[in-house]
Coordinates of C-alpha atoms and ligand atoms in Angstrom, one line a residue:
M1051 CA -3.0 -1.6 39.2
T1052 CA 0.4 -2.5 40.6
T1053 CA 1.3 -1.1 44.0
L1054 CA 4.7 0.6 43.5
R1055 CA 7.3 0.9 46.3
R1056 CA 9.2 4.1 46.8
A1057 CA 12.8 3.3 46.1
S1058 CA 15.6 4.9 48.0
I1059 CA 17.2 7.8 46.0
G1060 CA 20.6 6.7 47.2
L1061 CA 20.2 3.2 45.8
L1062 CA 18.9 4.5 42.5
L1063 CA 21.8 6.9 42.1
W1064 CA 24.2 4.1 43.0
K1065 CA 22.8 1.9 40.3
L1066 CA 23.3 4.7 37.8
I1067 CA 26.9 5.2 39.0
R1068 CA 27.5 1.5 38.4
Y1069 CA 26.3 1.8 34.8
A1070 CA 29.5 3.5 33.6
P1071 CA 31.9 3.0 36.5
R1072 CA 35.1 3.8 34.6
L1073 CA 33.7 7.0 33.3
Y1074 CA 32.4 7.9 36.8
W1075 CA 35.6 7.2 38.7
T1076 CA 37.7 8.9 36.1
D1077 CA 35.5 11.9 36.4
T1078 CA 35.6 11.6 40.2
L1079 CA 39.4 11.4 40.1
L1080 CA 39.6 14.6 38.0
W1081 CA 37.1 16.2 40.3
L1082 CA 39.3 15.3 43.2
C1083 CA 42.1 17.2 41.4
I1084 CA 39.9 20.1 40.6
A1085 CA 38.7 20.3 44.2
G1086 CA 42.0 19.3 45.8
L1087 CA 44.5 21.5 43.9
P1088 CA 43.2 24.6 45.6
V1089 CA 44.2 23.1 48.9
L1090 CA 47.9 23.5 47.9
P1091 CA 48.0 27.3 47.7
G1092 CA 46.8 27.4 51.3
L1093 CA 49.8 25.5 52.5
V1094 CA 52.0 27.5 50.2
I1095 CA 50.5 30.7 51.6
R1096 CA 51.2 29.6 55.2
E1097 CA 54.8 28.8 54.4
F1098 CA 55.2 32.1 52.5
F1099 CA 53.9 34.2 55.4
N1100 CA 55.8 32.2 58.0
Q1101 CA 58.9 32.7 56.0
L1102 CA 58.1 36.4 55.6
T1103 CA 57.7 36.9 59.4
Q1104 CA 60.7 34.7 60.0
Q1105 CA 58.7 32.1 61.8
S1106 CA 60.0 29.3 59.6
P1107 CA 63.3 28.9 57.7
S1108 CA 63.5 30.2 54.1
V1109 CA 62.7 27.6 51.5
F1110 CA 62.2 29.4 48.2
S1111 CA 63.2 32.7 46.7
A1112 CA 60.5 35.1 45.5
Q1113 CA 60.7 33.7 42.0
G1114 CA 60.5 30.2 43.5
W1115 CA 57.2 31.0 45.2
I1116 CA 55.8 32.6 42.0
A1117 CA 56.8 29.5 39.9
L1118 CA 55.1 27.3 42.5
F1119 CA 51.9 29.3 42.4
L1120 CA 52.0 29.2 38.6
A1121 CA 52.6 25.5 38.4
I1122 CA 49.6 24.9 40.7
G1123 CA 47.4 27.2 38.6
V1124 CA 48.4 25.4 35.3
A1125 CA 47.7 22.0 36.9
Q1126 CA 44.3 23.3 37.9
I1127 CA 43.5 24.5 34.4
V1128 CA 44.4 21.1 32.9
A1129 CA 42.3 19.3 35.5
I1130 CA 39.4 21.6 34.8
I1131 CA 39.5 21.1 31.0
L1132 CA 39.8 17.3 31.4
G1133 CA 37.1 17.3 34.1
R1134 CA 34.8 19.2 31.8
I1135 CA 35.2 16.6 29.0
T1136 CA 34.6 13.6 31.3
K1137 CA 31.7 15.4 33.0
T1138 CA 30.0 16.1 29.7
Q1139 CA 30.3 12.5 28.6
H1140 CA 29.1 11.3 31.9
R1141 CA 26.2 13.7 32.0
F1142 CA 25.1 12.7 28.5
T1143 CA 25.4 9.0 29.4
M1144 CA 23.3 9.3 32.5
N1145 CA 20.6 11.3 30.7
S1146 CA 20.5 8.9 27.8
L1147 CA 20.2 5.9 30.0
I1148 CA 17.2 7.4 31.9
Q1149 CA 15.6 8.5 28.6
H1150 CA 16.3 5.1 27.0
N1151 CA 14.7 3.2 29.9
L1152 CA 11.7 5.5 30.1
L1153 CA 11.1 5.1 26.4
R1154 CA 11.6 1.3 26.7
K1155 CA 9.0 1.1 29.4
L1156 CA 6.6 3.3 27.5
L1157 CA 6.9 1.1 24.5
E1158 CA 6.0 -1.9 26.6
H1159 CA 2.7 -0.2 27.3
P1160 CA -0.2 -1.6 25.3
G1161 CA -0.1 0.4 22.1
A1162 CA -3.7 1.4 22.0
E1163 CA -4.2 2.1 25.7
S1164 CA -4.0 5.7 26.9
L1165 CA -1.1 6.7 29.0
T1166 CA -2.1 7.6 32.5
M1167 CA -0.4 8.8 35.7
A1168 CA -0.7 6.0 38.1
R1169 CA -3.7 4.8 36.0
A1170 CA -5.8 7.8 37.0
E1171 CA -5.5 10.9 34.8
T1172 CA -4.9 10.5 31.1
I1173 CA -1.7 12.0 29.8
S1174 CA -1.0 13.2 26.3
P1175 CA 2.1 12.5 24.3
G1176 CA 3.1 16.2 24.5
E1177 CA 2.9 16.0 28.3
V1178 CA 5.3 13.0 28.3
M1179 CA 8.0 15.2 26.7
S1180 CA 8.5 17.0 30.0
F1181 CA 9.5 13.7 31.6
F1182 CA 12.2 13.2 29.0
R1183 CA 13.4 16.7 29.3
E1184 CA 13.1 18.1 32.8
D1185 CA 12.9 15.0 34.9
A1186 CA 15.7 13.2 33.1
S1187 CA 18.1 16.2 33.4
Q1188 CA 17.2 16.6 37.1
I1189 CA 18.4 13.1 37.8
E1190 CA 21.4 13.7 35.6
D1191 CA 22.3 16.7 37.7
N1192 CA 21.9 14.6 40.8
V1193 CA 24.1 11.7 39.8
V1194 CA 27.0 13.8 38.5
G1195 CA 26.6 15.9 41.7
T1196 CA 27.7 12.9 43.7
N1197 CA 31.3 13.0 42.6
E1198 CA 31.5 16.7 43.0
V1199 CA 30.3 16.2 46.6
L1200 CA 32.8 13.4 47.0
G1201 CA 35.7 15.5 45.5
E1202 CA 34.9 18.6 47.5
G1203 CA 34.1 16.5 50.6
V1204 CA 37.4 14.6 50.7
F1205 CA 39.4 17.8 50.7
A1206 CA 37.0 19.7 52.9
I1207 CA 37.5 17.0 55.5
G1208 CA 41.3 17.1 55.0
A1209 CA 41.2 20.9 55.4
L1210 CA 39.0 20.5 58.5
L1211 CA 41.4 18.1 60.1
L1212 CA 44.3 20.5 59.4
L1213 CA 42.4 23.4 60.9
L1214 CA 41.6 21.2 63.9
S1215 CA 45.2 20.5 64.4
V1216 CA 45.9 24.3 64.3
N1217 CA 43.1 25.3 66.7
A1218 CA 40.4 22.9 67.7
T1219 CA 38.1 25.3 69.5
I1220 CA 37.8 27.8 66.7
T1221 CA 37.5 25.0 64.1
L1222 CA 34.5 23.5 65.9
F1223 CA 32.6 26.6 65.1
V1224 CA 32.7 25.5 61.5
F1225 CA 30.2 22.8 62.4
L1226 CA 27.6 25.3 63.7
P1227 CA 26.4 26.3 60.2
L1228 CA 26.3 22.7 59.2
V1229 CA 23.9 21.9 62.1
L1230 CA 21.7 24.9 61.1
I1231 CA 21.7 23.8 57.5
A1232 CA 20.6 20.3 58.5
V1233 CA 17.8 21.7 60.6
I1234 CA 16.5 24.0 57.8
L1235 CA 16.6 21.2 55.3
H1236 CA 14.7 18.9 57.5
R1237 CA 12.0 21.5 58.1
V1238 CA 11.5 22.4 54.5
S1239 CA 12.2 19.1 52.7
D1240 CA 8.4 18.4 52.3
R1241 CA 7.9 21.9 50.9
I1242 CA 10.8 21.4 48.4
K1243 CA 9.2 18.2 47.1
R1244 CA 5.7 19.7 47.0
Y1245 CA 6.8 22.8 45.0
R1246 CA 8.9 20.7 42.7
R1247 CA 6.0 18.3 42.1
A1248 CA 3.7 21.3 41.3
S1249 CA 6.1 22.9 38.9
R1250 CA 6.8 19.6 37.0
Q1251 CA 3.0 19.0 36.8
A1252 CA 2.5 22.6 35.4
T1253 CA 5.3 22.1 32.9
Q1254 CA 3.8 18.8 31.8
Q1255 CA 0.5 20.5 31.1
V1256 CA 2.1 23.2 29.1
T1257 CA 4.1 20.8 26.9
G1258 CA 1.0 18.7 26.5
M1259 CA -1.0 21.7 25.3
V1260 CA 1.7 22.6 22.8
G1261 CA 1.7 19.1 21.4
E1262 CA -2.1 19.1 21.1
M1263 CA -2.2 22.5 19.5
F1264 CA 0.3 21.5 16.9
T1265 CA -1.6 18.3 16.0
A1266 CA -4.9 20.1 15.9
V1267 CA -4.0 23.3 14.0
Q1268 CA -6.6 22.6 11.3
A1269 CA -9.4 21.7 13.8
I1270 CA -8.7 24.9 15.8
Q1271 CA -8.9 27.0 12.7
V1272 CA -12.0 25.4 11.4
A1273 CA -13.7 25.9 14.7
G1274 CA -12.5 29.5 14.8
A1275 CA -11.2 28.6 18.3
E1276 CA -7.8 30.4 18.1
K1277 CA -8.7 32.9 20.8
S1278 CA -10.1 30.5 23.3
V1279 CA -7.3 28.0 22.8
L1280 CA -4.7 30.7 23.3
A1281 CA -6.5 31.9 26.4
H1282 CA -6.4 28.4 27.8
F1283 CA -2.7 28.1 26.9
R1284 CA -2.0 31.5 28.5
Q1285 CA -3.7 30.3 31.7
L1286 CA -1.6 27.1 31.8
C1287 CA 1.5 29.2 31.2
D1288 CA 0.5 31.5 34.1
Q1289 CA 0.0 28.5 36.4
R1290 CA 3.4 27.2 35.3
R1291 CA 5.1 30.6 35.9
Q1292 CA 3.6 30.8 39.4
S1293 CA 4.6 27.3 40.4
I1294 CA 8.1 27.6 38.9
V1295 CA 8.6 31.0 40.6
K1296 CA 7.7 29.3 44.0
D1297 CA 9.9 26.4 43.3
Q1298 CA 12.9 28.5 42.2
L1299 CA 12.4 31.0 44.9
L1300 CA 12.5 28.3 47.6
T1301 CA 15.7 26.9 46.0
A1302 CA 17.3 30.4 45.8
I1303 CA 16.2 31.2 49.4
L1304 CA 17.8 28.0 50.6
D1305 CA 21.0 28.6 48.7
S1306 CA 21.4 32.1 49.9
S1307 CA 20.5 31.1 53.5
F1308 CA 23.2 28.5 53.3
D1309 CA 25.7 31.0 51.9
N1310 CA 24.8 33.7 54.5
L1311 CA 24.9 31.3 57.4
I1312 CA 28.3 30.2 56.3
S1313 CA 29.5 33.8 55.8
L1314 CA 28.3 34.8 59.2
G1315 CA 29.9 31.8 60.8
T1316 CA 33.1 32.5 58.9
G1317 CA 33.1 36.1 60.1
A1318 CA 32.6 35.0 63.7
I1319 CA 35.4 32.4 63.5
L1320 CA 37.8 34.9 62.0
F1321 CA 37.0 37.4 64.7
F1322 CA 37.8 34.9 67.4
A1323 CA 40.9 33.7 65.6
A1324 CA 42.2 37.3 65.4
Q1325 CA 41.4 37.8 69.1
S1326 CA 43.3 34.7 70.0
M1327 CA 46.2 35.7 67.9
R1328 CA 46.5 39.0 69.6
S1329 CA 46.0 37.8 73.2
S1330 CA 47.7 34.4 73.4
Q1331 CA 49.8 34.4 70.3
T1332 CA 48.8 30.7 69.8
L1333 CA 48.2 31.4 66.1
S1334 CA 51.1 32.4 63.8
V1335 CA 50.5 34.8 60.9
G1336 CA 50.8 31.8 58.5
D1337 CA 48.3 29.8 60.6
F1338 CA 45.9 32.7 60.4
A1339 CA 46.3 33.0 56.6
L1340 CA 45.8 29.2 56.4
F1341 CA 42.6 29.6 58.4
V1342 CA 41.3 32.3 56.2
Y1343 CA 42.0 30.3 53.1
Y1344 CA 40.7 26.9 54.2
L1345 CA 37.7 28.2 56.1
A1346 CA 36.2 29.4 52.8
Y1347 CA 37.0 26.0 51.4
V1348 CA 35.3 24.0 54.1
T1349 CA 32.3 26.3 54.4
Y1350 CA 31.8 26.4 50.6
F1351 CA 31.5 22.6 50.8
L1352 CA 28.9 22.8 53.6
G1353 CA 26.7 25.1 51.4
F1354 CA 27.3 22.8 48.5
L1355 CA 26.3 19.8 50.5
G1356 CA 23.0 21.5 51.6
G1357 CA 22.2 22.2 47.9
F1358 CA 23.0 18.6 47.0
V1359 CA 20.6 17.3 49.6
A1360 CA 17.9 19.6 48.3
L1361 CA 18.6 18.4 44.7
S1362 CA 18.2 14.8 45.9
K1363 CA 14.8 15.6 47.3
Q1364 CA 13.9 17.0 43.9
S1365 CA 15.2 13.9 42.1
E1366 CA 13.0 11.8 44.3
V1367 CA 10.0 13.7 42.9
S1368 CA 11.3 13.0 39.3
F1369 CA 11.6 9.3 40.0
E1370 CA 8.2 9.2 41.6
R1371 CA 6.6 10.9 38.6
M1372 CA 8.3 8.6 36.1
Q1373 CA 7.4 5.5 38.2
A1374 CA 3.8 6.6 38.1
L1375 CA 3.9 7.2 34.3
V1376 CA 5.3 3.8 33.4
N1377 CA 3.5 2.0 36.3
A1378 CA 6.7 0.1 37.1
E1379 CA 9.2 0.2 39.9
A1380 CA 11.7 3.0 39.7
Q1381 CA 14.5 0.4 39.6
T1382 CA 13.5 -0.3 36.0
L1383 CA 14.4 3.2 35.1
V1384 CA 18.1 2.7 36.1
E1385 CA 18.5 -0.8 34.6
P1386 CA 21.7 -1.2 32.5
H1387 CA 21.1 -1.4 28.8
P1388 CA 23.5 -0.7 25.9
L1389 CA 23.3 2.9 24.6
Y1390 CA 25.7 2.8 21.6
L1391 CA 27.1 6.3 22.4
P1392 CA 30.5 7.4 21.0
T1393 CA 33.2 6.9 23.7
L1394 CA 35.5 9.6 25.0
T1395 CA 38.1 8.6 22.4
G1396 CA 35.5 9.1 19.7
R1397 CA 35.0 5.3 19.1
K1398 CA 31.5 4.7 17.8
S1399 CA 29.7 1.4 18.5
Q1400 CA 27.7 -0.1 15.7
L1401 CA 24.0 0.0 16.3
P1402 CA 22.6 -3.5 16.0
V1403 CA 20.6 -4.3 12.9
P1404 CA 16.9 -4.8 13.9
R1405 CA 16.2 -8.5 14.3
Q1406 CA 14.3 -9.9 11.3
D1407 CA 12.6 -13.1 12.2
E1408 CA 12.3 -14.5 8.8
T1409 CA 10.5 -17.6 9.9
C1410 CA 7.8 -18.4 12.4
D1411 CA 5.3 -21.0 13.3
R1412 CA 3.0 -21.3 10.3
L1413 CA -0.5 -20.4 11.3
E1414 CA -2.9 -23.3 11.2
A1415 CA -5.6 -22.0 13.5
L1416 CA -6.0 -18.9 15.7
R1417 CA -8.6 -19.1 18.5
A1418 CA -9.8 -16.5 20.9
I1419 CA -11.9 -17.7 23.9
N1420 CA -14.1 -15.3 25.9
L1421 CA -12.1 -12.2 25.3
S1422 CA -13.2 -9.2 27.4
Y1423 CA -12.0 -5.7 27.7
H1424 CA -13.8 -2.6 29.0
Y1425 CA -12.4 0.9 28.9
P1426 CA -11.5 2.4 32.2
N1427 CA -14.5 3.7 34.1
S1428 CA -16.9 2.6 31.4
K1429 CA -19.0 -0.4 30.4
V1430 CA -18.1 -0.3 26.7
G1431 CA -15.5 -2.4 25.0
I1432 CA -15.9 -6.1 24.2
T1433 CA -17.5 -8.8 26.3
N1434 CA -16.9 -12.6 26.1
I1435 CA -15.9 -12.7 22.4
S1436 CA -14.8 -16.1 21.0
L1437 CA -13.7 -16.7 17.4
E1438 CA -11.6 -19.0 15.4
L1439 CA -9.6 -18.3 12.2
Q1440 CA -8.5 -21.2 10.0
R1441 CA -5.3 -21.0 7.8
G1442 CA -5.9 -19.0 4.6
S1443 CA -9.4 -18.0 5.6
F1444 CA -11.0 -14.6 5.2
T1445 CA -13.0 -13.3 8.2
V1446 CA -14.9 -10.1 8.3
I1447 CA -16.0 -8.4 11.6
T1448 CA -18.9 -6.1 11.1
G1449 CA -21.5 -4.3 13.2
S1450 CA -22.9 -0.9 14.0
I1451 CA -20.8 2.1 14.9
G1452 CA -19.2 1.8 18.3
S1453 CA -20.1 -1.9 18.6
G1454 CA -16.5 -2.9 19.5
K1455 CA -14.9 -3.9 16.2
T1456 CA -11.7 -2.0 16.6
T1457 CA -11.5 -2.9 20.3
L1458 CA -11.7 -6.6 19.4
L1459 CA -8.8 -6.3 16.9
Q1460 CA -6.7 -4.4 19.4
V1461 CA -7.4 -6.8 22.2
L1462 CA -6.6 -9.8 20.0
L1463 CA -3.3 -8.2 18.9
G1464 CA -2.3 -7.2 22.5
L1465 CA -2.7 -3.5 21.7
L1466 CA -5.2 -3.4 24.6
P1467 CA -4.7 -5.7 27.5
M1468 CA -7.4 -8.4 27.7
Q1469 CA -9.1 -8.4 31.1
S1470 CA -10.2 -12.0 30.7
G1471 CA -10.0 -14.7 28.1
E1472 CA -7.4 -16.7 26.2
I1473 CA -5.7 -16.5 22.8
L1474 CA -4.3 -19.7 21.2
W1475 CA -2.0 -19.9 18.2
N1476 CA -2.1 -23.4 16.8
G1477 CA -3.4 -24.6 20.2
Q1478 CA -0.7 -22.9 22.2
T1479 CA -1.7 -20.2 24.7
I1480 CA -0.2 -16.8 24.0
S1481 CA 0.8 -15.2 27.2
D1482 CA 2.0 -11.8 25.9
P1483 CA 0.0 -11.1 22.7
A1484 CA 1.7 -7.6 22.3
Q1485 CA 5.1 -9.3 21.9
F1486 CA 3.7 -12.2 19.9
F1487 CA 1.5 -10.5 17.3
V1488 CA 4.3 -8.8 15.3
P1489 CA 5.7 -9.6 11.9
P1490 CA 6.3 -12.2 10.5
R1491 CA 3.4 -13.7 12.6
S1492 CA 1.0 -10.8 12.0
A1493 CA 0.7 -7.3 10.8
Y1494 CA -2.0 -4.7 11.3
T1495 CA -3.3 -1.6 9.5
S1496 CA -5.4 0.6 11.8
Q1497 CA -8.0 3.1 10.7
V1498 CA -5.6 5.9 11.3
P1499 CA -2.1 4.5 10.7
Q1500 CA 1.0 6.3 11.8
L1501 CA 3.6 7.3 9.3
F1502 CA 6.9 9.0 9.9
S1503 CA 8.4 12.2 8.5
T1504 CA 10.8 10.5 6.1
S1505 CA 10.8 8.9 2.6
L1506 CA 8.1 6.6 1.3
R1507 CA 10.7 3.8 1.1
E1508 CA 11.7 4.1 4.7
N1509 CA 8.1 4.3 5.8
I1510 CA 7.5 1.0 4.2
L1511 CA 10.7 -0.8 5.2
L1512 CA 11.1 0.6 8.7
G1513 CA 14.5 -1.0 8.9
L1514 CA 13.7 -4.1 6.9
Q1515 CA 16.4 -5.2 4.5
K1516 CA 14.6 -5.5 1.2
D1517 CA 15.4 -4.1 -2.3
D1518 CA 13.3 -1.7 -4.3
T1519 CA 11.8 -4.5 -6.4
E1520 CA 10.2 -6.0 -3.3
V1521 CA 9.1 -2.5 -2.1
L1522 CA 7.4 -1.9 -5.5
A1523 CA 5.7 -5.3 -5.4
A1524 CA 4.2 -4.5 -2.0
I1525 CA 3.1 -1.1 -3.2
A1526 CA 1.4 -2.6 -6.2
L1527 CA -0.3 -5.1 -4.0
A1528 CA -1.5 -2.3 -1.7
M1529 CA -2.9 -0.5 -4.8
F1530 CA -0.6 2.4 -4.3
D1531 CA 1.3 2.1 -7.6
R1532 CA -0.8 4.7 -9.4
D1533 CA -0.3 7.2 -6.7
L1534 CA 3.5 6.5 -6.8
A1535 CA 3.6 7.1 -10.5
M1536 CA 2.4 10.7 -9.9
M1537 CA 5.2 11.3 -7.4
P1538 CA 8.3 12.8 -9.2
D1539 CA 10.7 11.5 -6.5
G1540 CA 9.2 8.0 -6.5
L1541 CA 10.2 6.0 -3.4
D1542 CA 12.4 8.9 -2.2
T1543 CA 9.3 11.1 -1.9
Q1544 CA 9.3 12.8 1.5
I1545 CA 5.8 12.4 2.9
G1546 CA 6.0 15.2 5.5
S1547 CA 5.3 15.2 9.2
R1548 CA 3.3 12.0 9.9
G1549 CA 2.4 11.8 6.3
M1550 CA 0.9 15.3 6.0
R1551 CA 1.5 15.4 2.3
L1552 CA -0.6 12.3 1.7
S1553 CA -4.4 11.9 1.8
G1554 CA -6.0 9.8 4.5
G1555 CA -6.6 7.0 1.9
Q1556 CA -3.0 7.1 0.7
I1557 CA -1.7 6.9 4.2
Q1558 CA -3.7 3.7 4.8
R1559 CA -2.4 2.2 1.5
V1560 CA 1.2 3.0 2.4
A1561 CA 0.6 1.4 5.8
A1562 CA -0.9 -1.6 4.0
A1563 CA 2.2 -1.9 1.8
R1564 CA 4.3 -1.7 5.0
M1565 CA 2.4 -4.8 6.3
L1566 CA 2.3 -6.7 3.0
I1567 CA 6.1 -6.5 2.4
R1568 CA 6.6 -8.4 5.6
Q1569 CA 4.5 -11.3 4.3
P1570 CA 2.9 -12.1 7.7
E1571 CA 0.9 -15.2 8.5
L1572 CA -2.0 -13.1 9.7
L1573 CA -3.1 -9.9 8.0
V1574 CA -5.4 -7.6 10.0
F1575 CA -7.0 -4.5 8.4
D1576 CA -9.3 -2.1 10.2
D1577 CA -11.7 -0.7 7.6
L1578 CA -10.0 0.1 4.4
S1579 CA -13.2 1.9 3.0
S1580 CA -11.6 5.3 3.3
A1581 CA -8.4 4.0 1.6
L1582 CA -10.0 2.3 -1.4
D1583 CA -13.1 2.6 -3.4
V1584 CA -15.2 -0.6 -3.9
E1585 CA -13.7 -1.5 -7.2
T1586 CA -10.0 -1.0 -6.0
E1587 CA -10.7 -2.9 -2.8
Q1588 CA -12.0 -5.8 -4.8
K1589 CA -8.8 -5.8 -6.8
L1590 CA -6.8 -5.9 -3.6
W1591 CA -8.6 -8.9 -2.2
S1592 CA -8.4 -10.7 -5.6
K1593 CA -4.7 -10.1 -5.7
L1594 CA -4.2 -11.3 -2.2
F1595 CA -6.1 -14.5 -2.8
Q1596 CA -4.3 -15.2 -6.1
L1597 CA -1.0 -14.9 -4.1
S1598 CA -1.8 -17.8 -1.9
S1599 CA 1.0 -20.2 -2.3
P1600 CA 2.8 -22.9 -0.3
T1601 CA 5.2 -20.2 0.9
W1602 CA 2.7 -17.5 1.7
N1603 CA -0.9 -18.2 2.3
P1604 CA -2.1 -15.4 4.6
T1605 CA -5.1 -15.6 7.0
I1606 CA -7.0 -12.4 6.7
L1607 CA -9.1 -10.7 9.4
V1608 CA -10.8 -7.4 8.5
V1609 CA -13.3 -4.9 9.9
S1610 CA -15.6 -3.8 7.1
H1611 CA -19.2 -2.7 6.4
R1612 CA -18.9 -3.3 2.6
R1613 CA -21.2 -5.7 1.1
S1614 CA -18.7 -6.6 -1.6
V1615 CA -16.2 -7.5 1.1
M1616 CA -18.7 -9.5 3.2
E1617 CA -19.8 -11.5 0.2
R1618 CA -16.2 -12.8 -0.2
A1619 CA -15.9 -13.7 3.5
D1620 CA -15.6 -17.3 4.7
R1621 CA -17.0 -16.2 8.0
I1622 CA -18.6 -13.0 9.3
I1623 CA -18.8 -11.9 12.9
L1624 CA -21.5 -9.4 13.6
L1625 CA -21.0 -7.4 16.8
H1626 CA -23.6 -5.4 18.7
E1627 CA -23.0 -3.5 21.9
S1628 CA -19.7 -5.2 22.7
R1629 CA -21.0 -8.7 22.1
I1630 CA -21.2 -11.2 19.2
E1631 CA -24.8 -11.0 17.9
L1632 CA -24.4 -13.4 15.0
E1633 CA -21.7 -15.6 13.4
G1634 CA -22.1 -17.0 10.0
T1635 CA -21.8 -16.2 6.3
F1636 CA -23.2 -13.4 4.2
A1637 CA -26.4 -15.3 3.7
D1638 CA -27.0 -15.4 7.5
L1639 CA -26.8 -11.6 7.9
P1640 CA -29.9 -9.5 8.7
S1641 CA -31.0 -7.4 5.7
A1642 CA -29.8 -4.1 7.4
Y1643 CA -26.2 -5.3 6.9
T1644 CA -26.5 -6.5 3.3
K1645 CA -27.4 -3.3 1.5
P1646 CA -24.8 -2.4 -1.1
L1647 CA -22.3 0.3 0.0
Ligands
LIG395 N1 -10.0 5.0 24.4 C1 -11.3 4.8 24.7 N2 -11.8 5.2 25.9 C2 -13.1 5.0 26.3 N3 -14.0 4.4 25.4 C3 -13.6 4.1 24.2 C4 -12.3 4.3 23.8 N4 -12.1 3.9 22.5 C5 -13.4 3.5 22.1 N5 -14.2 3.6 23.1 C6 -15.7 3.3 23.1 O1 -15.7 1.8 23.0 C7 -16.8 1.5 22.2 C8 -16.3 0.6 21.1 O2 -15.4 1.3 20.3 P1 -14.7 0.7 19.0 O3 -13.8 1.8 18.4 O4 -14.2 -0.6 19.2 O5 -16.0 0.6 18.0 P2 -16.1 0.3 16.5 O6 -17.2 -0.8 16.4 O7 -14.8 0.0 15.9 O8 -16.6 1.7 16.0 P3 -16.5 2.3 14.5 O9 -17.4 1.6 13.6 O10 -17.0 3.7 14.7 O11 -15.0 2.3 14.1 C9 -17.4 2.8 21.7 O12 -18.6 3.0 22.5 C10 -16.4 3.8 21.9 O13 -16.9 5.0 22.2

């Protein structure tokens, strides 16, 4: 396991800011206007009152003052509308970048390995949803909050300086709430993080359970377990409610403490200011009005700053959680990558067409030497497996249930990370099998293949640019043509969520068509016995062998228990308890494995 460093939240936010600098600074500029324009009425009010009390010369008529106020108001409205547009675009961009990077890192994870938090507790796909939703939007709030702090801050400091020039002693009181806010934040920052972590964890469990319930509706019904499943769900929801109430309550207490501190401070300052006005006459009526107006402005900023610091603490939790999920430094979550989002002017960037490697190194020989993989906290998996596949050969892996057949295929293809051993393609060591064993080098049909809720055609092509004639040829090769003939919508047939409208065998055959249309050098099938009866499977292999030509002469590796398949094999590898027990041909197999199926 990699030891992950804790990155500074400031640095991570800065990297996000630098991803879309023009958008960020335009938004900041507009936010400066939104925050800064309210400063002007303060100055206008001072002049107005001073003019009214004849403490300064008359500048405008009554209509002039009204027009000035209106103009400032209209400018504010325009700035707010433009600011909302840029802010929405910026928010969306930040959220998308985080989600994109999170998904990218998750896809780098070995496909067949369970997701874990910091490699300890296993985490379900449903639970992962909460990272994409809550954690990503938490960070989005934080990054866009920086320019609000900046906008408000610049003018709050300006206003503070102006107040200092009017009356330094009274203005210094403004700092008092700030000091208190800093003390409170320092005291409770651990608690803020703890509560946030607990509420995120609870949300993760609820989304995980929702995901599992949806995928296992039938299993729950068949077992008559609706009541107990719902009771468990209710318990998780209760835990979530409790932890979120704590989290939100703490945030609300902090916010209202900041506001009240500030209001109390403001009251005291105004009291002293009024006293000083009465006794020493050092403050004019206009100055007092300016004080009243700007004080609210400065103190609002102090409260806002306190909230922003608390928000940053909560974002730290989100980054820590994501870092643990992807088992990579938090920096990788803020890396710049193209997002292809429409711009502010509505310009859409073209999504790149998926790369289609039409050619690759022709497979002459594939060797695996001493491959080992054992599942976390267990002794099962595969131990010291070596094998060699020659071009155009047909190799069958067989063995008792749980002997490691699927694990061997998955380690070979990089879907599980090998813990020791070496894989060589034409004598060259493959350093990253997961990246290497993809079409057109190899393709794989697992025991339970994944289909998508779209048309049959799209499930087979998955972005590949091939016409219907080629799709139909692959379908015929995968022995799915008779099934297709029964479907009124043909290739446009919608197969439902993850292929719900197809039988298990049909799903496997569609997945086989998906791999065959790519004409890979290496074809890997994990047990087609549920997809095809003996006779149809025979036809599939015969067709595949007849296909062998100078342009496509696939090497085939399959897991099978079928005698008819083993009889065809050039080589059979018999596994027992994670190890190779025997390697040879059908004639070498013990009689227990040669019974007809
Ligand atoms: N994700 C996992 N975590 C822990 N153990 C696992 C996991 N997947 C499989 N195993 C265990 O590893 C061993 C080998 O599993 P594998 O699926 O490779 O066997 P198999 O020979 O393909 O079995 P079958 O014939 O039932 O498909 C089994 O004991 C199985 O229980």
